[in-house]
Each structure stands twice: as C-alpha cells, then as structure tokens.
Amino acid sequence: DAGVIQSPRHEVTEMGQEVTLRCKPISGHNSLFWYRQTMMRGLELLIYFNNNVPIDDSGMPEDRFSAKMPNASFSTLKIQPSEPRDSAVYFCASSLPGRMNTEAFFGQGTRLTVV
Amino acid sequence: AQTVTQSQPEMSVQEAETVTLSCTYDTSENNYYLFWYKQPPSRQMILVIRQEAYKQQNATENRFSVNFQKAAKSFSLKISDSQLGDTAMYFCAFMKHGSYQKVTFGTGTKLQVIP
C-alpha cells in the first residue's frame, strides 16, 4: 500500500481564496483524522471521522473550515475564505478498525501558505 | 480533557550516546495508550513506540525504550546509541482506550544528533 496520500504537498494562495486539501486514507482503514501543525500551537486535531461519519469536529477553528468524507477512500478539508493565519502544515492520518489497532498512519502533509 | 506536556523544546546528543526525552500527561482515565512519534525533516510522522497503560512492563523497540511511570503520569523516551538519522522532532501522544482513536499530542522536542 502507498500509505496515506495527501495532495497537494504545497499550496500557496491569496487571502480570501478557497483552498481544498485532499486525502486518500490507507485502504481498509475506517478512521480518518485531520490535524493542523503550527510552531505556536503544535499538532491540533481538527476533526475525525469513523466509517465516513464525523465523530468530533470540536477542533475546527471556525465556520470557514469544513471537512467531508463522501466515501471510505477520500476526504477533503476546505477553507473558505482563507486567511494568512491559516498558514500551517495540514496532516491527514488514518487507522485500522478495532480497539486494539491503535497506530495512526500519517500522510506527508500539505504545507499551506496564505499570503 | 487530556493534556500532554513536553518540557524540553530542544535537545542535542553526540552520536553513539544515549539521550532521554521527557513527557508528562494528565488524565483521569485508567485505560489508555501512550506513543512517541518521530517527525524528520521530511515531515512524515512515524510511530516509534507505543505503551499500553495496563502493562507494567516498559515497551522497547530496538534502540528505543520507554520509562512508563503510571502513578507519576510520566512517559520518557530513551534513545540508545544515537544515530544521525535520529535527528527529528519527537512528539509524545496520548490516546484514551475506546472505539474512536482521538490522539492528543505534546508540543514536541527537537532532537539534534551531533556527529
């Protein structure tokens, strides 16, 4: 398996524009997580899905952020409109079903720069 | 809510020497998992080692071992025979036992292995 695949790896956009980050989890994994990493706040969990259903979105900072998981193999994180303070590395991670499968596998992240 | 604290923002160690990274956490849960993740300059988050809270024996993975002190809520990582490839950010993380695997990360320790 190729692992968790995120696209794009880098994104530079102007303030006010819409940004969509994409994630393909590992096949067979039923939990999917979106994290944001910044120097100031470290790794923050934004939202996570189980069986394509959002379980906890309390980490989503504002209504400008939204996430979807239309099927088991694809998820998006959208920011609209984007702001310079949204600049960060955004990680997607997935994990296997079952209580004993505790490891989260991470993608390589999308570095977002909003100018 | 759970919190994870890493009090050492940066550390350095000579190649082939041993280094210990500190982590403390706060939780009211009795069943949980603890992790150390490594993030090299490539940005990829890689699981280094995991510990189940109900196990008294400290986990080991080759040159990596932990000192898990449940009563003190302490979970340190020891790296023996440090190698240049160990240079990375190291994140301590906590996950409550249960069906949904929400992981809380510490702020990280930047480790530099010096030749």
Short mmCIF file of C-alpha atoms in Angstrom, two decimals:
data_model
loop_
_atom_site.label_atom_id
_atom_site.label_comp_id
_atom_site.label_asym_id
_atom_site.label_seq_id
_atom_site.Cartn_x
_atom_site.Cartn_y
_atom_site.Cartn_z
CA ASP A 1 0.00 0.00 0.00
CA ALA A 2 1.23 3.50 -0.78
CA GLY A 3 0.25 4.84 2.62
CA VAL A 4 -1.89 7.87 3.29
CA ILE A 5 -1.77 10.16 0.28
CA GLN A 6 -2.30 13.87 0.57
CA SER A 7 -2.47 16.46 -2.16
CA PRO A 8 -1.18 18.94 -2.89
CA ARG A 9 2.10 18.85 -0.95
CA HIS A 10 2.41 22.60 -1.12
CA GLU A 11 -0.24 25.23 -1.68
CA VAL A 12 0.22 28.97 -1.90
CA THR A 13 -2.90 31.04 -2.18
CA GLU A 14 -4.07 34.60 -1.72
CA MET A 15 -6.14 35.70 1.20
CA GLY A 16 -9.84 35.29 0.51
CA GLN A 17 -9.44 32.39 -1.87
CA GLU A 18 -10.94 28.96 -1.32
CA VAL A 19 -8.50 26.15 -0.55
CA THR A 20 -9.24 22.43 -0.74
CA LEU A 21 -6.91 19.84 0.73
CA ARG A 22 -7.32 16.21 -0.22
CA CYS A 23 -6.62 12.92 1.48
CA LYS A 24 -6.75 9.28 0.48
CA PRO A 25 -6.51 7.01 3.53
CA ILE A 26 -4.96 3.57 3.55
CA SER A 27 -7.35 1.01 2.11
CA GLY A 28 -9.28 -0.78 4.85
CA HIS A 29 -8.76 1.95 7.44
CA ASN A 30 -12.03 3.28 8.78
CA SER A 31 -10.85 6.14 10.97
CA LEU A 32 -9.57 9.35 9.39
CA PHE A 33 -8.12 12.39 11.12
CA TRP A 34 -7.25 15.92 10.04
CA TYR A 35 -4.53 17.70 12.04
CA ARG A 36 -3.02 21.16 11.76
CA GLN A 37 0.58 21.82 12.78
CA THR A 38 1.98 25.25 13.57
CA MET A 39 5.01 26.41 15.51
CA MET A 40 2.86 28.16 18.05
CA ARG A 41 0.21 25.52 18.70
CA GLY A 42 1.89 22.27 17.71
CA LEU A 43 -0.34 19.49 16.39
CA GLU A 44 -4.03 20.16 16.76
CA LEU A 45 -6.76 17.68 15.92
CA LEU A 46 -9.30 19.44 13.75
CA ILE A 47 -11.81 16.69 13.03
CA TYR A 48 -12.03 12.95 12.80
CA PHE A 49 -14.28 10.50 11.01
CA ASN A 50 -15.22 6.95 11.74
CA ASN A 51 -16.83 4.95 8.93
CA ASN A 52 -17.15 8.19 6.93
CA VAL A 53 -19.16 9.86 9.70
CA PRO A 54 -17.74 12.92 11.50
CA ILE A 55 -17.35 11.98 15.16
CA ASP A 56 -15.79 15.08 16.66
CA ASP A 57 -15.32 18.41 14.90
CA SER A 58 -14.73 20.47 18.03
CA GLY A 59 -11.22 21.26 16.86
CA MET A 60 -12.36 23.01 13.71
CA PRO A 61 -11.37 26.61 14.38
CA GLU A 62 -14.10 28.48 12.56
CA ASP A 63 -17.01 28.14 10.18
CA ARG A 64 -14.57 28.89 7.40
CA PHE A 65 -13.30 25.33 7.84
CA SER A 66 -15.28 22.34 6.64
CA ALA A 67 -14.45 18.69 6.07
CA LYS A 68 -16.16 15.92 4.20
CA MET A 69 -15.68 12.22 3.70
CA PRO A 70 -18.00 11.16 0.88
CA ASN A 71 -16.64 7.62 0.81
CA ALA A 72 -14.12 5.37 2.56
CA SER A 73 -11.29 6.31 0.22
CA PHE A 74 -11.46 10.09 0.09
CA SER A 75 -11.70 13.12 2.34
CA THR A 76 -11.40 16.86 1.84
CA LEU A 77 -10.67 19.77 4.13
CA LYS A 78 -11.86 23.10 2.77
CA ILE A 79 -11.08 26.60 3.94
CA GLN A 80 -13.23 29.39 2.57
CA PRO A 81 -12.27 32.17 2.63
CA SER A 82 -8.65 31.57 3.58
CA GLU A 83 -6.70 33.94 5.84
CA PRO A 84 -2.96 34.36 6.48
CA ARG A 85 -3.33 32.84 9.98
CA ASP A 86 -4.45 29.59 8.34
CA SER A 87 -0.89 29.09 7.10
CA ALA A 88 0.26 25.75 8.54
CA VAL A 89 1.01 22.16 7.65
CA TYR A 90 -2.16 20.10 7.47
CA PHE A 91 -1.88 16.37 8.09
CA CYS A 92 -4.29 13.60 7.33
CA ALA A 93 -3.99 10.29 9.18
CA SER A 94 -5.89 7.01 9.11
CA SER A 95 -6.10 3.96 11.32
CA LEU A 96 -7.50 0.43 11.29
CA PRO A 97 -10.81 -0.52 12.83
CA GLY A 98 -10.91 -2.15 16.21
CA ARG A 99 -9.87 -1.10 19.66
CA MET A 100 -6.53 -2.83 19.52
CA ASN A 101 -5.39 -1.16 16.34
CA THR A 102 -4.05 1.97 17.89
CA GLU A 103 -1.50 3.26 15.41
CA ALA A 104 -2.39 6.25 13.25
CA PHE A 105 -0.60 6.38 9.89
CA PHE A 106 0.11 9.89 8.67
CA GLY A 107 0.38 11.37 5.22
CA GLN A 108 3.24 13.68 4.34
CA GLY A 109 1.15 16.76 4.93
CA THR A 110 0.15 19.78 2.89
CA ARG A 111 2.07 22.97 3.59
CA LEU A 112 -0.41 25.81 3.13
CA THR A 113 0.74 29.39 2.78
CA VAL A 114 -1.86 32.13 2.61
CA VAL A 115 -0.46 35.48 1.51
CA ALA B 1 -9.65 16.66 28.74
CA GLN B 2 -6.22 15.15 28.43
CA THR B 3 -3.05 17.22 28.20
CA VAL B 4 0.44 16.17 27.17
CA THR B 5 3.47 18.22 28.19
CA GLN B 6 6.96 18.08 26.76
CA SER B 7 9.14 20.47 28.69
CA GLN B 8 12.26 20.22 26.52
CA PRO B 9 11.82 22.21 23.30
CA GLU B 10 15.28 21.26 22.04
CA MET B 11 17.96 18.74 22.90
CA SER B 12 21.21 17.56 21.42
CA VAL B 13 23.26 14.39 21.82
CA GLN B 14 26.56 13.12 20.49
CA GLU B 15 26.41 10.30 18.02
CA ALA B 16 26.51 6.88 19.76
CA GLU B 17 25.49 8.39 23.09
CA THR B 18 22.20 7.95 24.96
CA VAL B 19 19.53 10.61 25.34
CA THR B 20 16.24 10.73 27.24
CA LEU B 21 13.26 12.83 26.20
CA SER B 22 10.69 13.71 28.85
CA CYS B 23 6.92 13.66 28.68
CA THR B 24 4.21 14.06 31.29
CA TYR B 25 0.49 13.85 30.82
CA ASP B 26 -2.66 14.50 32.73
CA THR B 27 -5.74 12.32 32.58
CA SER B 28 -8.44 10.87 34.76
CA GLU B 29 -8.65 7.78 32.59
CA ASN B 30 -7.31 4.42 33.70
CA ASN B 31 -7.11 2.70 30.34
CA TYR B 32 -5.16 4.47 27.63
CA TYR B 33 -2.21 4.30 25.26
CA LEU B 34 0.89 6.41 25.04
CA PHE B 35 3.04 6.93 21.97
CA TRP B 36 6.21 8.52 20.76
CA TYR B 37 6.14 9.73 17.17
CA LYS B 38 9.14 10.92 15.19
CA GLN B 39 8.92 13.67 12.58
CA PRO B 40 12.10 14.00 10.49
CA PRO B 41 12.71 16.97 8.17
CA SER B 42 10.69 15.14 5.50
CA ARG B 43 7.60 15.94 7.66
CA GLN B 44 6.44 12.32 7.72
CA MET B 45 5.09 11.35 11.16
CA ILE B 46 6.39 7.91 12.10
CA LEU B 47 5.38 5.85 15.11
CA VAL B 48 8.44 5.00 17.19
CA ILE B 49 6.98 3.14 20.14
CA ARG B 50 3.71 2.55 21.95
CA GLN B 51 2.79 1.64 25.53
CA GLU B 52 -0.48 0.27 26.87
CA ALA B 53 -1.27 1.74 30.27
CA TYR B 54 -2.38 -1.59 31.71
CA LYS B 55 1.03 -3.13 31.02
CA GLN B 56 3.62 -2.58 33.72
CA GLN B 57 6.48 -3.68 31.53
CA ASN B 58 8.16 -0.85 29.66
CA ALA B 59 7.96 -1.10 25.87
CA THR B 60 11.15 -1.44 23.82
CA GLU B 61 11.83 -1.25 20.09
CA ASN B 62 15.46 -1.89 19.25
CA ARG B 63 17.39 1.22 20.39
CA PHE B 64 14.24 2.90 21.68
CA SER B 65 12.75 2.24 25.09
CA VAL B 66 10.39 3.99 27.44
CA ASN B 67 10.19 4.57 31.16
CA PHE B 68 6.48 4.50 31.95
CA GLN B 69 5.56 5.66 35.44
CA LYS B 70 1.78 5.48 35.61
CA ALA B 71 1.36 6.91 39.09
CA ALA B 72 3.56 9.87 38.22
CA LYS B 73 1.97 10.17 34.75
CA SER B 74 5.37 10.21 33.17
CA PHE B 75 6.42 8.64 29.88
CA SER B 76 10.02 9.28 28.85
CA LEU B 77 11.77 8.01 25.72
CA LYS B 78 15.33 6.74 25.82
CA ILE B 79 17.32 6.53 22.62
CA SER B 80 20.48 4.43 22.92
CA ASP B 81 23.42 4.52 20.54
CA SER B 82 22.08 7.68 18.88
CA GLN B 83 22.44 7.85 15.12
CA LEU B 84 22.43 10.81 12.75
CA GLY B 85 19.13 9.57 11.35
CA ASP B 86 17.54 10.07 14.75
CA THR B 87 17.65 13.84 14.21
CA ALA B 88 13.99 14.85 14.20
CA MET B 89 11.11 16.30 16.17
CA TYR B 90 9.75 13.83 18.70
CA PHE B 91 6.15 14.01 19.83
CA CYS B 92 4.66 12.35 22.86
CA ALA B 93 0.98 11.44 22.41
CA PHE B 94 -1.95 10.11 24.41
CA MET B 95 -4.99 8.17 23.36
CA LYS B 96 -7.87 7.10 25.55
CA HIS B 97 -8.89 3.48 25.20
CA GLY B 98 -12.09 3.16 23.24
CA SER B 99 -13.66 2.81 19.87
CA TYR B 100 -12.66 6.18 18.49
CA GLN B 101 -8.98 6.83 18.41
CA LYS B 102 -8.55 10.51 19.13
CA VAL B 103 -4.87 11.22 19.77
CA THR B 104 -3.60 14.24 21.73
CA PHE B 105 -0.04 15.34 21.01
CA GLY B 106 2.53 17.24 23.03
CA THR B 107 4.35 20.25 21.59
CA GLY B 108 7.39 18.24 20.60
CA THR B 109 11.12 18.09 21.34
CA LYS B 110 13.59 18.87 18.60
CA LEU B 111 16.49 16.41 18.84
CA GLN B 112 19.77 17.07 17.09
CA VAL B 113 22.33 14.24 16.87
CA ILE B 114 25.82 15.69 16.54
CA PRO B 115 28.48 13.78 14.61
#
